[in-house]
N, C-alpha and C. Protein backbone atom coordinates (compact mmCIF):
# COMPACT_ATOMS: atom_id res chain seq x y z
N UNK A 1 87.95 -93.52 46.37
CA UNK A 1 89.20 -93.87 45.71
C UNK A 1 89.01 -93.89 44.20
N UNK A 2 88.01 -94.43 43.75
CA UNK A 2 87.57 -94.58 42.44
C UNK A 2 86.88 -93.54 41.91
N UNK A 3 86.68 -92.95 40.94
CA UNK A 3 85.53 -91.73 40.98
C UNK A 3 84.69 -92.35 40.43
N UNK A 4 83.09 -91.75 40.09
CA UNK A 4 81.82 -92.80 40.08
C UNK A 4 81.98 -92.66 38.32
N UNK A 5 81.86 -93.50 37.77
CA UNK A 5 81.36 -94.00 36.32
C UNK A 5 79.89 -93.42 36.10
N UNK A 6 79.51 -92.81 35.39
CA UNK A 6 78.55 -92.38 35.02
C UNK A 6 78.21 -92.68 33.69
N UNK A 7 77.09 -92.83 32.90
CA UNK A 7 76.57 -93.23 32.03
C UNK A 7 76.27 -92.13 31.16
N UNK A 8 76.37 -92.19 30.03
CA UNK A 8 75.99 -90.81 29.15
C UNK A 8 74.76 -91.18 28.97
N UNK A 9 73.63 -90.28 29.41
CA UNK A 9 72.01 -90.55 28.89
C UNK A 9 71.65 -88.97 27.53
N UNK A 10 71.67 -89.51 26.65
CA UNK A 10 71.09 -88.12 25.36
C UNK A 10 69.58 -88.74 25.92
N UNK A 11 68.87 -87.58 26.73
CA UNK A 11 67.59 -88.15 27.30
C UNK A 11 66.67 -86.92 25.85
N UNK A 12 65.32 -87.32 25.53
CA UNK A 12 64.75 -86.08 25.07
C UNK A 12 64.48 -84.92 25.83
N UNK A 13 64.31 -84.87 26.82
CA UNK A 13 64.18 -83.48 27.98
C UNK A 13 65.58 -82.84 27.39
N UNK A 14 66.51 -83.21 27.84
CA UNK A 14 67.87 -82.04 27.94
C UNK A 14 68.39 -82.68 26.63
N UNK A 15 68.45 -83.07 26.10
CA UNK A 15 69.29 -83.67 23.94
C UNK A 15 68.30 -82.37 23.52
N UNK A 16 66.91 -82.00 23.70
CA UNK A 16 66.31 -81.02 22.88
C UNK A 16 65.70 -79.69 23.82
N UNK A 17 66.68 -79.92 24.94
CA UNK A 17 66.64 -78.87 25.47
C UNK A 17 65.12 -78.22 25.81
N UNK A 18 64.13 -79.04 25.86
CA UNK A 18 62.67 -78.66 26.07
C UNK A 18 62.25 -77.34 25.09
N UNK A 19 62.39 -77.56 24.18
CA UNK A 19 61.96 -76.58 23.16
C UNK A 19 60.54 -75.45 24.05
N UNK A 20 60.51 -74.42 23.89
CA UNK A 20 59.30 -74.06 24.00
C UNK A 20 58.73 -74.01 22.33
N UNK A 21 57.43 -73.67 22.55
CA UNK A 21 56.63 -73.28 21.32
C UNK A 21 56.61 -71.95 20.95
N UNK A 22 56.83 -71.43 20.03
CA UNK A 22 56.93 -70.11 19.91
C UNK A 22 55.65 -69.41 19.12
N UNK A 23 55.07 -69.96 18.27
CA UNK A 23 53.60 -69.53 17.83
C UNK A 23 52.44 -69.32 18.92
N UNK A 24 52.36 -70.50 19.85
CA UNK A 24 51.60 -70.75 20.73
C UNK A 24 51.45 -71.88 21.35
N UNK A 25 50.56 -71.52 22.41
CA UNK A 25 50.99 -72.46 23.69
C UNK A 25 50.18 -73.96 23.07
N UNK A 26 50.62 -74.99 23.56
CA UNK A 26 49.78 -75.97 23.26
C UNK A 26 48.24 -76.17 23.90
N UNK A 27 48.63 -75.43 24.52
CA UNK A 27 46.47 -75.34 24.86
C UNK A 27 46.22 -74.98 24.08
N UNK A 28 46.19 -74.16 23.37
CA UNK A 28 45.30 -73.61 22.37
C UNK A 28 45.20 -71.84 22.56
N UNK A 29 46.28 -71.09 23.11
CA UNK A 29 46.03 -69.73 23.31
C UNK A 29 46.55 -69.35 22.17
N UNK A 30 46.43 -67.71 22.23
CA UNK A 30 46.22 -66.94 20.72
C UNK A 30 47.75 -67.12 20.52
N UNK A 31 47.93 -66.98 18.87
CA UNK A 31 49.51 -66.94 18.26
C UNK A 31 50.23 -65.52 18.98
N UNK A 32 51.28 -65.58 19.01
CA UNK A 32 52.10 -64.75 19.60
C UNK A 32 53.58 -64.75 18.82
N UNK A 33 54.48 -63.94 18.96
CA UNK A 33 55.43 -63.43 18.33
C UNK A 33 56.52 -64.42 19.25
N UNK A 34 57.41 -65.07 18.55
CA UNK A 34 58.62 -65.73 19.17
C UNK A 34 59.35 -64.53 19.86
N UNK A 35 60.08 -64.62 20.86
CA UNK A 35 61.33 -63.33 21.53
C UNK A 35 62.26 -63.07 20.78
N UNK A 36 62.78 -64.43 19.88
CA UNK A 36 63.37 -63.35 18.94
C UNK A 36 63.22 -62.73 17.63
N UNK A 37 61.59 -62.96 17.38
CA UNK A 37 61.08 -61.95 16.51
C UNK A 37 60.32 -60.87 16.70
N UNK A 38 60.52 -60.68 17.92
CA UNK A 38 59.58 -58.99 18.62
C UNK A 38 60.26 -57.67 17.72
N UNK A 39 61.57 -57.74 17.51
CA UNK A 39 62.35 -56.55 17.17
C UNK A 39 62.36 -56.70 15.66
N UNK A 40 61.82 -57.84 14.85
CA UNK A 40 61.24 -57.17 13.66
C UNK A 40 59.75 -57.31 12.87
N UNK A 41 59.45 -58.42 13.61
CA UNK A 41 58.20 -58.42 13.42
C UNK A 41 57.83 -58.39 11.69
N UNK A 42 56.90 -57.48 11.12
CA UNK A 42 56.94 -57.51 9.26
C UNK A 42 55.73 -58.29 9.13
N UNK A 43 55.11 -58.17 7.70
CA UNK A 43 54.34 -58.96 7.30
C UNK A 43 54.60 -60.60 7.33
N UNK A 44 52.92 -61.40 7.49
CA UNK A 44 53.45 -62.78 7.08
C UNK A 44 53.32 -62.87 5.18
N UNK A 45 54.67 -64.00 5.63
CA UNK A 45 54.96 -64.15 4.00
C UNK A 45 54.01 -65.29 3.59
N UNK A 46 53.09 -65.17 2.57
CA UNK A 46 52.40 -66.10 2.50
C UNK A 46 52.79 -67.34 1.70
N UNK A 47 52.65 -68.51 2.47
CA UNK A 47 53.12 -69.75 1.48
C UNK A 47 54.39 -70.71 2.27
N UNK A 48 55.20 -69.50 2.72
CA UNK A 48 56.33 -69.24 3.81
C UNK A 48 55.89 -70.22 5.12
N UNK A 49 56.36 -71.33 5.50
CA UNK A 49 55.90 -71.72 6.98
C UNK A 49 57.22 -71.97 8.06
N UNK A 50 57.12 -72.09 9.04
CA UNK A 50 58.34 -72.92 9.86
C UNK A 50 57.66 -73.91 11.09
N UNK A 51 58.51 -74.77 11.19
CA UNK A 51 58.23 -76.01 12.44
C UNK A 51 59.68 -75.86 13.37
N UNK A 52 59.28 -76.45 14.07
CA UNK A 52 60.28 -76.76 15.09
C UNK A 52 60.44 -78.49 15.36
N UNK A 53 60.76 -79.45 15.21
CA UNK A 53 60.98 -80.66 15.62
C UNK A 53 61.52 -80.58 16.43
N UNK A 54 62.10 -80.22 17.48
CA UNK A 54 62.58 -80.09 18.31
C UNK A 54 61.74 -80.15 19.50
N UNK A 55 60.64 -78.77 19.40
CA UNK A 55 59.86 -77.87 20.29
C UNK A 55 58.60 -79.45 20.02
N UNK A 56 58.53 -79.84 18.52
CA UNK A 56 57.36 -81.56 18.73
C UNK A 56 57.64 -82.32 19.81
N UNK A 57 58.95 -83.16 19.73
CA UNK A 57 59.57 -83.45 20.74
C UNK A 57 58.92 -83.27 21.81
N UNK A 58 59.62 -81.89 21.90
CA UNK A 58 59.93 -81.66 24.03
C UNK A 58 58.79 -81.61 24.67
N UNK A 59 56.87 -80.99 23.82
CA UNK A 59 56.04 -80.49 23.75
C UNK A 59 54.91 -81.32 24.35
N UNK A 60 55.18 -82.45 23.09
CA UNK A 60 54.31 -83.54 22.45
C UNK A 60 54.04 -84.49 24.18
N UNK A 61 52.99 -85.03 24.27
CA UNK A 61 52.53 -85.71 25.48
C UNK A 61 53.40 -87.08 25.17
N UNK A 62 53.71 -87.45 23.60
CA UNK A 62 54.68 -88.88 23.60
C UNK A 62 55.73 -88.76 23.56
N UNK A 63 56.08 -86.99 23.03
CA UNK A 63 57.54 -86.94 23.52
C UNK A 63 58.10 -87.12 25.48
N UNK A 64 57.08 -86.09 26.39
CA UNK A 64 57.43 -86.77 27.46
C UNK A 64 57.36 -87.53 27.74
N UNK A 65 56.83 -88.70 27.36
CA UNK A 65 56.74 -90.01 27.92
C UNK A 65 57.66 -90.59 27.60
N UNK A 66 58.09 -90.54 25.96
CA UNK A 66 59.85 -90.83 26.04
C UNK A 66 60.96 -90.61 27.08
N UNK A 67 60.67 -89.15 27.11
CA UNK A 67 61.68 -88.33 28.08
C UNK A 67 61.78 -89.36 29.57
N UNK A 68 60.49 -89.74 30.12
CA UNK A 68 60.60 -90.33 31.56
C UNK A 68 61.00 -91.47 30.92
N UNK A 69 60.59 -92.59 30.09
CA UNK A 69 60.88 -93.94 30.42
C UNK A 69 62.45 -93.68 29.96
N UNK A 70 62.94 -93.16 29.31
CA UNK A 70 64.51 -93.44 29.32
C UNK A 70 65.20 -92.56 30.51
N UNK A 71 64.72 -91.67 30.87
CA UNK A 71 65.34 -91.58 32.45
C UNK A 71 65.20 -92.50 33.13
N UNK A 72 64.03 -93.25 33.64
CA UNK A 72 63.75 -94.67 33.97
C UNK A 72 65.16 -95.77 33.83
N UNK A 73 65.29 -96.13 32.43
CA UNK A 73 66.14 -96.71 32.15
C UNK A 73 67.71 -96.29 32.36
N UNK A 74 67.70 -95.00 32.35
CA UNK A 74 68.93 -94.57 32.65
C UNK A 74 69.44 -94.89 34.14
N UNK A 75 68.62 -94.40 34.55
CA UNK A 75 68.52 -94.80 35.81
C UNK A 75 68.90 -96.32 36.76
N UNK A 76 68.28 -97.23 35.89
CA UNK A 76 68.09 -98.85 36.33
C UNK A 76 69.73 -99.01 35.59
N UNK A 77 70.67 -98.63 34.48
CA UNK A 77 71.39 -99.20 34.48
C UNK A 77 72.55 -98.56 34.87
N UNK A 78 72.49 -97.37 35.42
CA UNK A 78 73.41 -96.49 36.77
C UNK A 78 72.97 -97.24 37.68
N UNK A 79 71.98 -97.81 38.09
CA UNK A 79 72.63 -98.26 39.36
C UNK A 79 73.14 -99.84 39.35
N UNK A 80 72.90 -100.40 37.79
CA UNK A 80 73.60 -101.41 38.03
C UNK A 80 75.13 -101.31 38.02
N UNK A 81 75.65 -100.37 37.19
CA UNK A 81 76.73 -100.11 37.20
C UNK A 81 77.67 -99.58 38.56
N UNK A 82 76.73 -98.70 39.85
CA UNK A 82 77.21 -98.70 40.77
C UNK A 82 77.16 -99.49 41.63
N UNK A 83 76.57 -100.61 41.18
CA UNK A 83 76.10 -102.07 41.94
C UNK A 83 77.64 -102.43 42.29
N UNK A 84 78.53 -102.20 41.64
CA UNK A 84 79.41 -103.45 41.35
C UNK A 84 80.87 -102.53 41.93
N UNK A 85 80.61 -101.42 42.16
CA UNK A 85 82.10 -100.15 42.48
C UNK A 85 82.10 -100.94 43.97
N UNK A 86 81.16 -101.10 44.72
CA UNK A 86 81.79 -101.52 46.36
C UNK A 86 82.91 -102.21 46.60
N UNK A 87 82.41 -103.72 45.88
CA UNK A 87 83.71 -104.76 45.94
C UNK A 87 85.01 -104.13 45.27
N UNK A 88 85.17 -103.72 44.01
CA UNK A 88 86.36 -103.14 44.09
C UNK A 88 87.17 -102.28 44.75
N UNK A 89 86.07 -101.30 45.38
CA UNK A 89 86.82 -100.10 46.40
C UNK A 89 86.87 -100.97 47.66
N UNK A 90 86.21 -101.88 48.08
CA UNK A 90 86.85 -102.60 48.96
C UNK A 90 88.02 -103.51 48.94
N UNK A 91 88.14 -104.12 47.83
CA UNK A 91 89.60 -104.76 47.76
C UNK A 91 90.83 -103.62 47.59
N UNK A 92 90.29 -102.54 46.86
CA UNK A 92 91.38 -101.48 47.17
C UNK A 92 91.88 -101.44 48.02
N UNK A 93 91.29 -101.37 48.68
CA UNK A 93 91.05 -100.01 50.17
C UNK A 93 92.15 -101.48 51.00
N UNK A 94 91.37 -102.77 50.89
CA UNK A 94 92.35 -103.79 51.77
C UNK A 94 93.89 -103.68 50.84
N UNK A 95 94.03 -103.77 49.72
CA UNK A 95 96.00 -103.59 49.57
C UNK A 95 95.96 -102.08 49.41
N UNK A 96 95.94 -101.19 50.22
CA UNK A 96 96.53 -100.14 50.65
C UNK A 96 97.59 -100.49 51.61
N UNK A 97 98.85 -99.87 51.45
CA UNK A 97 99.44 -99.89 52.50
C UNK A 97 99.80 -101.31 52.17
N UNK A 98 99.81 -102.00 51.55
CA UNK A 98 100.30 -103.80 51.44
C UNK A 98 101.67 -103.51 50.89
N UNK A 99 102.53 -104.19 51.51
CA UNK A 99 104.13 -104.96 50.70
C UNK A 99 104.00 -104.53 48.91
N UNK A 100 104.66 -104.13 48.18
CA UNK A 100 105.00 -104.30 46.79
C UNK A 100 105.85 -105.51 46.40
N UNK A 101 105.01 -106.80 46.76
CA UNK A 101 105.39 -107.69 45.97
C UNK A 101 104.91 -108.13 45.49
N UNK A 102 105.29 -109.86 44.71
CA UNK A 102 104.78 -110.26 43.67
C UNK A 102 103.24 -110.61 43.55
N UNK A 103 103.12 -111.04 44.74
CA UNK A 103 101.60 -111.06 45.02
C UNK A 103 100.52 -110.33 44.60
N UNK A 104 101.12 -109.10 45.68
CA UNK A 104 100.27 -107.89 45.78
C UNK A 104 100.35 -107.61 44.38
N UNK A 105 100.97 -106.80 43.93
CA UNK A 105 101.23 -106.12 41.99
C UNK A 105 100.33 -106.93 41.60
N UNK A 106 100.20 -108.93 41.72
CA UNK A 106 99.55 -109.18 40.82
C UNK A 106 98.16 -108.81 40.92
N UNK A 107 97.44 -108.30 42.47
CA UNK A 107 96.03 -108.57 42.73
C UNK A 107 96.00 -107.15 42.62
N UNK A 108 97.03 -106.06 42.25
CA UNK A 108 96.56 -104.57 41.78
C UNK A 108 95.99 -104.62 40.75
N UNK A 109 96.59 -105.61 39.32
CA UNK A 109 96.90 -105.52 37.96
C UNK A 109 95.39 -106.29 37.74
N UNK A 110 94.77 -107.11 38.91
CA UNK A 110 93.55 -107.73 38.44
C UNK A 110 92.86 -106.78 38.52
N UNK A 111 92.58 -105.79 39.77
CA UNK A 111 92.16 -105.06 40.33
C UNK A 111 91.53 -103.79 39.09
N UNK A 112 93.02 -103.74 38.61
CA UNK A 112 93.07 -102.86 37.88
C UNK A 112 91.82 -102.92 36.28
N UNK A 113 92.08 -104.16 36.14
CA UNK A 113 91.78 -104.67 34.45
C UNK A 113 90.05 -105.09 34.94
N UNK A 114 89.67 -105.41 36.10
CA UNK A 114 88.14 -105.31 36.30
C UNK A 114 87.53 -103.67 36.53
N UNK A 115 88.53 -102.77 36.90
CA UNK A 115 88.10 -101.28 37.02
C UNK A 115 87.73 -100.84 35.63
N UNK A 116 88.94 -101.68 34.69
CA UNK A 116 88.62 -100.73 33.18
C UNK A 116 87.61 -101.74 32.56
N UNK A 117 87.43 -103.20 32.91
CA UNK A 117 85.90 -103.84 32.43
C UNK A 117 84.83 -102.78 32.79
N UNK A 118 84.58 -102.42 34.02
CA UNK A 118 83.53 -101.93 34.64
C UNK A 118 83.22 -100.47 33.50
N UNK A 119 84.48 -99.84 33.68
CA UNK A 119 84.20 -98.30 32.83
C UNK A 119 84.01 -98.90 30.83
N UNK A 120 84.80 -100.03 30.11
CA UNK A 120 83.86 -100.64 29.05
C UNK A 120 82.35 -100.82 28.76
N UNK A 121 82.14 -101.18 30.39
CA UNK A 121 80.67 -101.96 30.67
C UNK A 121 79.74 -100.69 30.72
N UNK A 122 80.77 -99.49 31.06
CA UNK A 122 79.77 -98.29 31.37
C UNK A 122 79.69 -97.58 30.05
N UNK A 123 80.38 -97.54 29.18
CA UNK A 123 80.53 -96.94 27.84
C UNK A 123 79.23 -97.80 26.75
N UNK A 124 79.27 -99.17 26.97
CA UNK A 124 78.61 -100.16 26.45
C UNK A 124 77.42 -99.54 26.68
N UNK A 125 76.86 -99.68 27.53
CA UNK A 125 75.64 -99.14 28.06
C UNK A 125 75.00 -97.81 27.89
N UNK A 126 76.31 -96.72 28.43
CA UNK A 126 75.89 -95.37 27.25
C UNK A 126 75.22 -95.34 25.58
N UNK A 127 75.84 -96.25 24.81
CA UNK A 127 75.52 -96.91 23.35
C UNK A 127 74.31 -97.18 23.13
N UNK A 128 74.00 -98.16 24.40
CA UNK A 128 72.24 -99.21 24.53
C UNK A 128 71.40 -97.73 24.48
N UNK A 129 72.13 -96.59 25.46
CA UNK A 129 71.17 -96.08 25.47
C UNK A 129 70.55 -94.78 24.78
N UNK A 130 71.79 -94.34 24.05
CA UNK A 130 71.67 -94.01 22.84
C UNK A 130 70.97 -94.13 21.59
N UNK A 131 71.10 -95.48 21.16
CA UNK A 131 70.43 -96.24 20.43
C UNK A 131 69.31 -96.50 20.64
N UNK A 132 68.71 -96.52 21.86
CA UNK A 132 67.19 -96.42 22.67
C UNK A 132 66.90 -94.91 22.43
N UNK A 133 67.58 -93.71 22.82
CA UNK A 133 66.97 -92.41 22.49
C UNK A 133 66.28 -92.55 21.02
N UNK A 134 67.06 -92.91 19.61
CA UNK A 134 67.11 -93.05 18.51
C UNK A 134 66.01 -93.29 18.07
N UNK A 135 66.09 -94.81 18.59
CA UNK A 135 65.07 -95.13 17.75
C UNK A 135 63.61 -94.82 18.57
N UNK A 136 63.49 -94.24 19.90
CA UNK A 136 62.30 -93.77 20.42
C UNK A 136 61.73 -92.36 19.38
N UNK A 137 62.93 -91.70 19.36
CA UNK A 137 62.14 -90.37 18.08
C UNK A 137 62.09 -90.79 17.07
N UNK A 138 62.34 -92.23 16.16
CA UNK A 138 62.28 -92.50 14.85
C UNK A 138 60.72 -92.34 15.13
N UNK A 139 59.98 -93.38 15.82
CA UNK A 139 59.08 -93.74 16.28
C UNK A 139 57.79 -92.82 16.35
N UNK A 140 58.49 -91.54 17.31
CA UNK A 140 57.66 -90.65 17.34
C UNK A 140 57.43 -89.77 16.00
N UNK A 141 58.88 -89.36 14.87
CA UNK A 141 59.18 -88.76 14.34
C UNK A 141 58.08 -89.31 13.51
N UNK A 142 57.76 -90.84 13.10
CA UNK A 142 57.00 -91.50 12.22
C UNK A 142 55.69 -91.06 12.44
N UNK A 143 55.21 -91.07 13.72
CA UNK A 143 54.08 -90.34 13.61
C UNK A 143 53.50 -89.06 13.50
N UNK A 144 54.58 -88.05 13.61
CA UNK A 144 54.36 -86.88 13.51
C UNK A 144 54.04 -86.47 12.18
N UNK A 145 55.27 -87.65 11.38
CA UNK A 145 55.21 -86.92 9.97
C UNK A 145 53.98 -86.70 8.78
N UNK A 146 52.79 -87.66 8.93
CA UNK A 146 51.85 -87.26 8.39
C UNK A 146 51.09 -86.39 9.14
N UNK A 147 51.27 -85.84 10.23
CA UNK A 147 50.17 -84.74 11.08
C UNK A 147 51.07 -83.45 10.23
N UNK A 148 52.73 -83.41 10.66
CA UNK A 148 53.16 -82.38 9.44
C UNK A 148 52.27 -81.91 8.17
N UNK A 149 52.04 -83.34 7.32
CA UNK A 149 52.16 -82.92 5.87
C UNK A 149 50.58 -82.39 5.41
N UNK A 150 49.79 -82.53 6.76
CA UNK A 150 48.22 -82.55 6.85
C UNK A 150 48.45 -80.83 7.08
N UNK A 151 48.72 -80.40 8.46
CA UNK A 151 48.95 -78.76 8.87
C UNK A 151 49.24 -78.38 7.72
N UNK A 152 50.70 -78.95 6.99
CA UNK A 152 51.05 -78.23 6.10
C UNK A 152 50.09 -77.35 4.94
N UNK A 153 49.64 -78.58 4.79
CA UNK A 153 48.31 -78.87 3.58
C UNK A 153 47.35 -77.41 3.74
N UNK A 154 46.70 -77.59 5.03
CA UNK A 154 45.54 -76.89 5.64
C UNK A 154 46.30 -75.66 5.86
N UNK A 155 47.47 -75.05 6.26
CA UNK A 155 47.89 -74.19 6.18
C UNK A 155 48.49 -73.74 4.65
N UNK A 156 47.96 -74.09 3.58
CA UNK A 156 48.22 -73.41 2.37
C UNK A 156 49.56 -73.15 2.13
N UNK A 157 50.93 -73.64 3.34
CA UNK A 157 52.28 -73.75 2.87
C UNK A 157 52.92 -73.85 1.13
N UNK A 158 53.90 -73.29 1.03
CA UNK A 158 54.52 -73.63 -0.38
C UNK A 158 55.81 -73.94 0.07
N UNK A 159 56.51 -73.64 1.30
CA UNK A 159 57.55 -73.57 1.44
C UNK A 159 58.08 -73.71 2.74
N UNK A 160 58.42 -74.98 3.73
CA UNK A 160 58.82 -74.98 4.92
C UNK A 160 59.74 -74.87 5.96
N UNK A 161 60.46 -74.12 6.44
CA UNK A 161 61.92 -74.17 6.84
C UNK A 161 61.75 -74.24 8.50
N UNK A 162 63.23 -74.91 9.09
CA UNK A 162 63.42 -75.27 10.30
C UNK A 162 63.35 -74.08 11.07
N UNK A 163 62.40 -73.79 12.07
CA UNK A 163 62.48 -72.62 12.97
C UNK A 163 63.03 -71.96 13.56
N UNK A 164 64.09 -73.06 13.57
CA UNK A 164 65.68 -72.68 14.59
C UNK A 164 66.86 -72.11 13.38
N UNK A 165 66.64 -71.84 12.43
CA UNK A 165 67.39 -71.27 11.34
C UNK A 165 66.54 -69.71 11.34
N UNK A 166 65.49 -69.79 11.48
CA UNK A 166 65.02 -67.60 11.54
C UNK A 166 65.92 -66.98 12.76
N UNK A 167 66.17 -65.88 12.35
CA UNK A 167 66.75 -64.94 12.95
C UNK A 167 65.47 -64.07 13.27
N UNK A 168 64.20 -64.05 12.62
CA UNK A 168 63.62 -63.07 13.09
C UNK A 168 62.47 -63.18 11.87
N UNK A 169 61.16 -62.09 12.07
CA UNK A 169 60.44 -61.81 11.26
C UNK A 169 58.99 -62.21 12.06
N UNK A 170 58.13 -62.64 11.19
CA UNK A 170 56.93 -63.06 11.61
C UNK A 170 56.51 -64.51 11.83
N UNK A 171 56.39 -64.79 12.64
CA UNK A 171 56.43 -66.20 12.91
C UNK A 171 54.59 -66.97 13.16
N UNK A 172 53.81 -66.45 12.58
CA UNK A 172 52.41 -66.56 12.67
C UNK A 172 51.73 -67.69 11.79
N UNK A 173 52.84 -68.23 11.03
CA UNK A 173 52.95 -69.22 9.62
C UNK A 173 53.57 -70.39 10.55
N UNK A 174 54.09 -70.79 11.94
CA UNK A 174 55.10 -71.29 12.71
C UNK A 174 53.58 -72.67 12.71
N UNK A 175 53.76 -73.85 11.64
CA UNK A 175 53.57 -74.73 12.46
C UNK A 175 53.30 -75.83 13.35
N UNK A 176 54.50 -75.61 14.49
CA UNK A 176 55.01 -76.60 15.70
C UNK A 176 53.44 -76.50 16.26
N UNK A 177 52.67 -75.62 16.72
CA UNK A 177 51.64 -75.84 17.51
C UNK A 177 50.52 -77.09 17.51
N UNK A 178 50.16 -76.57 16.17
CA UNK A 178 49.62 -77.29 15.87
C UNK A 178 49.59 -78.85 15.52
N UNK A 179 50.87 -79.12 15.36
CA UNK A 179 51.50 -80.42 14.88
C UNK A 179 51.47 -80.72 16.52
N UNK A 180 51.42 -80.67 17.18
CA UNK A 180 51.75 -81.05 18.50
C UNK A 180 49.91 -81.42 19.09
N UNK A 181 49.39 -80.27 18.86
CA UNK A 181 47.88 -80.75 19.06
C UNK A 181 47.58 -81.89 18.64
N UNK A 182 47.29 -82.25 17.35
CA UNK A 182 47.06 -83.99 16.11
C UNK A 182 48.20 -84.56 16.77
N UNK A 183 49.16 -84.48 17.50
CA UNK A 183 49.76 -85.33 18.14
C UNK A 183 49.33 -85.99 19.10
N UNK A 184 49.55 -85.26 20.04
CA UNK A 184 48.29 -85.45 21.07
C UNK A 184 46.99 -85.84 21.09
N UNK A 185 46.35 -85.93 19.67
CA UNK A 185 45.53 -86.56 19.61
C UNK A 185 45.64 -87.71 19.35
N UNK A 186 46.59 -87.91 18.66
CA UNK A 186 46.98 -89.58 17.97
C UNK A 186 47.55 -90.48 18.90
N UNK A 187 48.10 -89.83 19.76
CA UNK A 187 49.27 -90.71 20.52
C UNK A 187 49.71 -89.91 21.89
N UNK A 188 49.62 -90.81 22.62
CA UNK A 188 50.01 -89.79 23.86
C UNK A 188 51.34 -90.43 25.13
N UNK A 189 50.85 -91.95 24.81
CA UNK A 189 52.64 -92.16 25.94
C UNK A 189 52.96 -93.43 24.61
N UNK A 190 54.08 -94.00 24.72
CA UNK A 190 55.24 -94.93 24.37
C UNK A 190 56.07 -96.03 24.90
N UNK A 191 56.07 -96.54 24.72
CA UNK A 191 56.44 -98.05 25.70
C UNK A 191 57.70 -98.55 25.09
N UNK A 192 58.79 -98.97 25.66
CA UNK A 192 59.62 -99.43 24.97
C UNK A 192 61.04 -100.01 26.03
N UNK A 193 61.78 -101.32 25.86
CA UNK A 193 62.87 -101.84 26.89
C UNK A 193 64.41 -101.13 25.75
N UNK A 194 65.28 -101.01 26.80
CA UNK A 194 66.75 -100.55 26.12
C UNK A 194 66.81 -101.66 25.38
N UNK A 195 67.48 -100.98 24.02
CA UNK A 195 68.06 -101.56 23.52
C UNK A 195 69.56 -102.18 23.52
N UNK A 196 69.42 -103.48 22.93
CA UNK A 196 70.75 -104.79 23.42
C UNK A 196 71.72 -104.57 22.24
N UNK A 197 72.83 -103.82 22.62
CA UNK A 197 74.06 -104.02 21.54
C UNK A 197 75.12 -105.10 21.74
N UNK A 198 75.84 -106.11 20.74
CA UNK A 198 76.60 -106.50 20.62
C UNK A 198 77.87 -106.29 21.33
N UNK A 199 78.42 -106.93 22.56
CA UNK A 199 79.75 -106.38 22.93
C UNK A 199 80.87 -106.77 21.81
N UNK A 200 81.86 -105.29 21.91
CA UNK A 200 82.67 -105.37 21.15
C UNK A 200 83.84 -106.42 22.14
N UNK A 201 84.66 -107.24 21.02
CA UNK A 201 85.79 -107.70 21.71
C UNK A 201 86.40 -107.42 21.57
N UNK A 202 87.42 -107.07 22.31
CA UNK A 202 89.03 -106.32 22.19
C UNK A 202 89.72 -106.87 21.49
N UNK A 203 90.35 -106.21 20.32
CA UNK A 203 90.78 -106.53 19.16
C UNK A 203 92.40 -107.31 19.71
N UNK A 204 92.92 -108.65 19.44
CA UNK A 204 93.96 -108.81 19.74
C UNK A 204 95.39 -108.46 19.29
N UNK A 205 96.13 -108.42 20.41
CA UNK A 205 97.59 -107.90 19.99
C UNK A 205 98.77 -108.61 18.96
């Protein structure tokens, strides 16, 4: 009768779409040409680099560990939220077919105003968990960023641009790989409970 409330989860798996690596694999195999720089390929530009934050993310051994514990969490508060659909679809389901009177209307109209608490309660919670994606990549982002500025360094960079902005060329200067290795070395899972937002109160009439 009700359709199911679902929770918006921006999880890191599918928000970054599991980046692959396009320089090379995180084991450690030889650099290779991204797919969509096979068709022009060209000298590397020296000085020239690109990363992917994205492909850190999806890659990184603390990015999956993000990825599971907020599925985890996503999870624990879908089912609290479907905890609570029975009793209402059961009082439904009993004034079906009931008299339209004063009674009844009134125990629709309750009926009604705990259905749209429940879908508040489910929006609320989308937020918590939002705000939990957030600040899990601040987190990670914080540690990445001096393994960045180190590669950078050691790779003789002058100039760094987002990976997902090339259309093409040589991508052998790309790097996500490596930033993901010193990741993995530094840090490998993440621990963390949803975060608690403030309920809003309905502004009065």
């Amino acid at each position: 009768m009700f359709p199911r409330i679902l929770i918006a989860s921006a999880l890191v798996s599918t928000m970054l779409a599991a980046a692959p690596l396009a320089a090379q694999t995180i084991g450690g195999a030889a650099a290779s040409p991204a797919p969509a720089a096979q068709p022009l390929g060209g000298p590397v530009v020296p000085g020239l680099c690109l990363l992917s934050r994205e492909a850190i993310f999806a890659n990184a051994a603390v990015g999956k560990a993000a990825s599971a514990r907020l599925n985890e969490l996503t999870r624990t508060a879908q089912a609290e939220i479907d905890g609570q659909r029975p009793a209402i679809e059961a009082e439904a389901k009993a004034l079906e077919g009931q008299p339209d009177n004063a009674e009844n209307r009134q125990k629709r109209e309750a009926l009604a105003a705990r259905w749209n608490a429940l879908q508040a309660n489910a929006a609320h919670v989308s937020q918590e968990i939002e705000a939990t994606r957030a600040k899990a990549l601040e987190r990670i982002a914080n540690d990445a960023q001096p393994l960045i500025a180190q590669v950078y360094t050691a790779k003789e960079c002058g100039l760094l641009f987002d990976r997902g902005v090339a259309l093409g060329g040589n991508f052998a200067n790309d790097l996500t790989a490596d930033v993901v290795r010193a990741l993995d070395a530094k840090v490998q899972t993440i621990t963390f409970e949803r975060e608690r937002l403030p309920q809003q109160t309905p502004a009065a009439n």
